[in-house]
Amino acid sequence: MPVPVGVLRLPRGPEGCSRGFSPTSPRFQALLGGDAVTTTAAAQGARAALRQRYLRGLAAARGRPTRFCLRAGVRVDAVFGAADVDAVAFQVDALQTPLGVQAAALLRCADVLAYSFLLD
Amino acid sequence: MQQEAAVPPGTKGGWAAARSQAPSAGPGTERPAATESVLDVGNMNDWQRKSPVDWETYVNKMVKVAAIEKHEYEGWVLTVDPVSASIVLATFLENEKVSISVVLGHAVQKVEILKEGDDEMKQRLSYIFAPEESKAYSPEELEKRKNNLKTWLETNHIPVTEQGESGRTLCVAGVLTIDPPYGPEECSSSNEIILSRVQDLIQGYLEKQQ
């Protein structure tokens, strides 16, 4: 089973109206190997469904007080802002640090182990 | 082992605890990349290597996630982000609130399925992130909304087709899909320019209707 490539590492598609490889392009076919046409459709469907739910989750998180659990047991509270497309950083507002409150900040995803927030 | 799936931020003790637990190294402090590089290319863990089909088998199940630094999280799996392999967990609290915890893919060590979800739980989970208005329409209303929008798009010379099960998804020019209940929030496209234009159009159309 080939490992899907991360979103941002894909070059722009040849047809100019989408990103990523065109699934019919020789390059994409080569990436998958010969057998994978049917399994890919299922994998792609699953990937799309999972990603859509995740993006809806990010939208739901926006503006909510969130606790971030960082490395070495560090916990910080902030208001969730946004995440970038390939999960490099989270943008947060009102980050409570031991030195004071930062109006806006970026948290590197590699430093974050988990975060949680409440929905009502 | 620490248990911390449902730590609601904003509780009194919580804030104080967070302060006292936060030593000098705040976020943004440069840390030597001792254990993992920022981009996990080439040293992805087993969980990140899984395929979307594998991740999908965990959805709607109660799991226990063992993360690095001996953290543990428990909850119902809402989804797994296929890009970062982050697991989104939901825990239902007594006061009808839902606590969402997201464990980032690079921190996941082991995921153990504790319980399967029944149909009721699946339904409940699927409603958590559903856009507000999608809950309120009957199938007939949805059909009517779809046909009205389709007609309106066609009269404005925008190419639109139906696809998916019983044609419930509208597809604009082959690059953008609109799912029920056919509002701006339900448009999906990988092209953000087309997405923004069509969302504006639909927003305008809905405002004009009211």
XYZ file of C-alpha atoms in Angstrom:
330
model
C 0.000 0.000 0.000
C 1.650 3.269 -1.054
C 1.786 5.997 1.571
C -0.219 9.088 0.519
C 1.868 12.188 0.042
C 1.251 15.201 2.275
C -0.860 17.959 0.763
C 1.697 20.746 0.497
C 4.453 18.603 -0.914
C 2.425 18.006 -4.057
C 3.251 20.235 -7.002
C 0.463 22.108 -8.704
C -1.615 19.932 -10.992
C -1.127 20.228 -14.727
C -4.618 21.450 -15.543
C -4.336 24.634 -13.498
C -7.651 24.359 -11.693
C -6.644 22.076 -8.846
C -3.701 21.095 -6.712
C -1.937 17.784 -6.620
C -1.442 15.151 -9.232
C -4.200 14.435 -11.635
C -5.128 10.834 -10.851
C -4.993 9.994 -14.552
C -1.544 11.448 -15.144
C 1.287 8.999 -15.905
C 3.242 10.406 -12.989
C 0.513 9.614 -10.483
C -0.016 6.158 -11.974
C 3.696 5.497 -11.606
C 3.594 6.661 -8.001
C 0.864 4.174 -7.235
C 2.247 1.232 -9.124
C 0.127 -0.799 -11.512
C -2.483 -2.543 -9.355
C -3.743 0.313 -7.307
C -6.500 1.942 -9.352
C -9.436 0.363 -7.516
C -7.902 0.430 -4.045
C -6.971 4.066 -4.566
C -10.552 5.141 -5.111
C -11.500 3.621 -1.751
C -8.458 5.099 -0.027
C -9.067 8.490 -1.575
C -12.724 8.408 -0.527
C -11.750 7.515 3.040
C -9.068 10.198 3.068
C -11.486 12.854 1.845
C -14.145 11.912 4.407
C -11.641 11.903 7.276
C -10.094 15.192 6.225
C -13.451 16.893 5.822
C -14.477 15.925 9.328
C -11.144 17.142 10.666
C -11.552 20.512 8.935
C -15.062 20.861 10.358
C -13.500 20.155 13.733
C -10.962 22.937 13.234
C -13.786 25.273 12.275
C -15.619 24.296 15.462
C -12.487 24.938 17.533
C -12.063 28.476 16.264
C -12.495 31.076 19.007
C -12.767 28.548 21.818
C -10.580 28.504 24.943
C -8.229 25.594 24.393
C -5.641 23.895 26.545
C -2.489 22.846 24.754
C -0.354 20.093 26.176
C 3.241 20.657 25.078
C 6.387 18.670 25.567
C 7.921 18.176 29.015
C 4.545 18.509 30.738
C 4.049 22.162 29.833
C 0.380 23.193 29.655
C -0.744 26.476 28.216
C -4.178 27.977 27.678
C -5.091 30.024 24.649
C -7.957 30.827 22.335
C -7.780 28.594 19.272
C -7.360 30.493 16.024
C -6.406 28.354 13.061
C -4.158 25.594 11.783
C -2.215 25.605 8.545
C -2.868 23.124 5.781
C 0.012 20.738 6.380
C 0.035 20.845 10.182
C 3.195 22.848 10.875
C 1.761 25.381 13.322
C -1.371 26.468 15.172
C -2.269 30.114 15.408
C -3.688 31.066 18.795
C -4.867 34.247 20.487
C -4.518 35.306 24.121
C -1.810 32.778 24.896
C -1.240 32.616 28.643
C 2.451 32.175 29.286
C 4.306 32.432 32.589
C 5.597 35.810 31.365
C 2.198 37.231 30.553
C -0.512 37.052 27.928
C 0.509 37.088 24.272
C -2.163 38.639 22.065
C -1.336 36.344 19.150
C 1.118 33.494 18.778
C 2.061 30.478 16.712
C 2.576 27.103 18.358
C 4.696 24.627 16.459
C 2.837 21.361 15.946
C 6.014 19.405 16.702
C 5.966 20.910 20.199
C 2.289 20.196 20.791
C 1.317 16.716 21.953
C -2.390 17.319 22.254
C -4.997 19.991 22.774
C -8.533 19.961 24.073
C -11.528 22.258 24.133
C -15.191 22.168 25.090
C -18.177 22.308 22.767
C -21.600 23.199 24.118
C 0.095 7.310 33.909
C -1.779 10.552 33.623
C -5.391 10.585 32.568
C -6.345 13.810 30.846
C -8.812 13.260 28.086
C -11.383 15.631 29.481
C -9.634 18.563 31.117
C -11.963 21.433 30.394
C -9.985 24.621 29.997
C -11.335 27.503 31.982
C -12.098 25.674 35.213
C -10.740 27.477 38.214
C -8.297 24.869 39.437
C -7.271 24.223 35.865
C -5.902 27.681 35.221
C -3.936 27.707 38.438
C -2.653 24.227 37.755
C -1.580 25.229 34.281
C 0.370 28.187 35.632
C 2.129 26.182 38.290
C 2.940 23.367 35.901
C 4.430 25.673 33.339
C 8.108 26.113 34.130
C 10.389 28.613 32.463
C 10.170 26.992 29.048
C 7.145 28.622 27.534
C 5.933 27.950 24.004
C 8.121 29.553 21.425
C 11.195 28.810 23.494
C 13.765 27.296 21.199
C 14.301 23.724 22.119
C 17.054 21.570 20.670
C 15.516 19.067 18.277
C 16.592 16.173 20.417
C 13.887 13.629 19.836
C 12.123 14.529 16.605
C 12.663 16.885 13.739
C 9.999 19.494 13.006
C 8.930 17.808 9.813
C 8.550 14.130 10.408
C 9.529 13.183 6.887
C 11.430 9.952 7.017
C 10.930 9.270 10.690
C 7.200 8.869 10.869
C 5.894 6.537 13.556
C 3.785 3.447 12.829
C 0.555 5.336 13.366
C 1.462 8.015 10.797
C 2.375 5.366 8.260
C -1.092 3.831 8.265
C -3.343 4.301 5.259
C -6.620 6.257 5.353
C -8.490 2.955 5.092
C -6.766 1.743 8.274
C -7.527 4.987 10.104
C -11.149 4.791 9.049
C -11.557 1.511 10.966
C -10.998 3.446 14.214
C -13.734 6.015 13.538
C -16.795 5.841 15.827
C -14.987 3.595 18.297
C -13.972 4.185 21.893
C -10.200 4.070 22.047
C -7.347 4.552 24.459
C -4.455 6.452 22.917
C -1.021 6.087 24.453
C 1.088 9.119 23.555
C 4.713 9.980 24.131
C 5.806 11.186 27.588
C 3.380 8.660 29.105
C 0.224 10.623 28.368
C -2.997 8.715 27.848
C -6.219 9.836 26.261
C -9.573 8.117 26.030
C -12.610 8.953 23.951
C -14.713 8.279 20.878
C -12.806 8.708 17.636
C -14.445 11.390 15.490
C -11.854 11.350 12.765
C -8.169 10.986 11.997
C -6.615 13.771 9.981
C -5.022 12.083 6.948
C -2.398 14.832 6.657
C -1.016 14.942 10.196
C -2.474 11.611 11.452
C -3.915 13.533 14.424
C -6.694 11.705 16.244
C -9.794 13.706 17.186
C -11.472 12.288 20.292
C -14.833 13.220 21.786
C -15.824 12.685 25.409
C -19.362 13.328 26.595
C -19.489 15.165 29.918
C -22.343 15.122 32.438
C -23.503 18.662 31.680
C -24.297 17.718 28.052
C -21.122 19.358 26.887
C -18.671 17.587 24.640
C -14.962 17.709 25.276
C -12.859 17.424 22.125
C -9.267 16.298 22.443
C -6.890 16.183 19.519
C -3.785 14.043 19.874
C -1.234 14.986 17.237
C -0.055 12.201 14.974
C 3.614 12.563 15.845
C 2.816 11.985 19.527
C 0.737 8.827 19.063
C 2.419 5.631 20.164
C -0.364 3.110 20.498
C -4.103 3.116 19.833
C -6.211 0.459 21.482
C -9.897 -0.071 20.665
C -11.947 -0.395 23.858
C -15.519 -0.427 22.555
C -17.434 -0.405 19.268
C -19.978 2.361 18.722
C -23.644 1.457 18.114
C -25.804 3.284 15.558
C -27.034 5.793 18.127
C -23.476 6.722 19.059
C -22.505 7.038 15.388
C -25.405 9.410 14.858
C -24.461 11.407 17.936
C -20.842 11.678 16.843
C -21.721 12.696 13.290
C -23.822 15.588 14.654
C -20.980 17.060 16.717
C -19.224 18.844 13.868
C -22.172 19.032 11.462
C -22.947 22.597 10.363
C -25.856 23.985 12.386
C -28.492 24.261 9.710
C -28.035 20.785 8.209
C -29.902 19.226 11.120
C -33.218 20.898 10.418
C -34.219 19.939 6.850
C -36.506 17.119 5.728
C -35.578 15.132 2.588
C -38.300 16.931 0.597
C -37.020 20.349 1.633
C -33.484 19.331 0.726
C -34.625 18.161 -2.711
C -36.417 21.480 -3.214
C -33.401 23.508 -2.098
C -31.181 21.511 -4.410
C -33.428 21.998 -7.426
C -33.881 25.716 -6.745
C -30.148 26.258 -6.446
C -29.455 24.147 -9.532
C -31.990 26.096 -11.582
C -30.597 29.392 -10.348
C -27.022 28.382 -11.184
C -28.102 27.213 -14.628
C -29.960 30.445 -15.399
C -26.722 32.230 -14.543
C -24.822 30.043 -17.019
C -22.819 28.213 -14.391
C -22.303 24.569 -15.434
C -23.743 22.310 -12.749
C -24.329 18.544 -12.587
C -25.661 16.105 -10.009
C -23.545 13.317 -8.584
C -23.275 10.928 -5.651
C -26.051 8.721 -4.295
C -29.352 9.715 -5.951
C -27.689 12.888 -7.208
C -27.721 14.609 -3.833
C -24.419 16.395 -4.415
C -24.224 19.251 -6.895
C -21.005 19.582 -8.851
C -20.046 22.944 -10.356
C -17.808 22.834 -13.429
C -16.360 19.536 -12.246
C -14.177 21.231 -9.621
C -16.523 22.155 -6.782
C -19.145 20.127 -4.939
C -22.099 21.363 -2.905
C -23.534 18.934 -0.358
C -26.908 19.155 1.414
C -28.301 21.537 2.634
C -26.631 23.485 -0.163
C -25.387 26.542 1.727
C -22.025 28.319 1.397
C -20.599 26.161 4.212
C -21.219 22.976 2.234
C -19.121 23.946 -0.777
C -15.894 21.970 -1.173
C -13.183 22.589 -3.711
C -9.435 22.307 -3.853
C -9.350 25.645 -5.693
C -9.808 28.373 -3.104
C -10.536 31.089 -5.675
C -13.415 29.211 -7.254
C -14.536 28.181 -3.769
C -14.692 31.743 -2.516
C -16.491 33.011 -5.645
C -19.150 30.295 -5.577
C -19.629 30.705 -1.816
C -20.225 34.428 -2.337
C -22.686 33.676 -5.146
C -24.662 31.227 -3.029
C -24.604 33.594 -0.058
C -26.019 36.329 -2.269
C -28.622 33.978 -3.716
C -29.791 32.892 -0.256
C -29.951 36.482 1.012
C -31.987 37.515 -2.012
C -34.421 34.661 -1.389
C -35.203 35.706 2.170
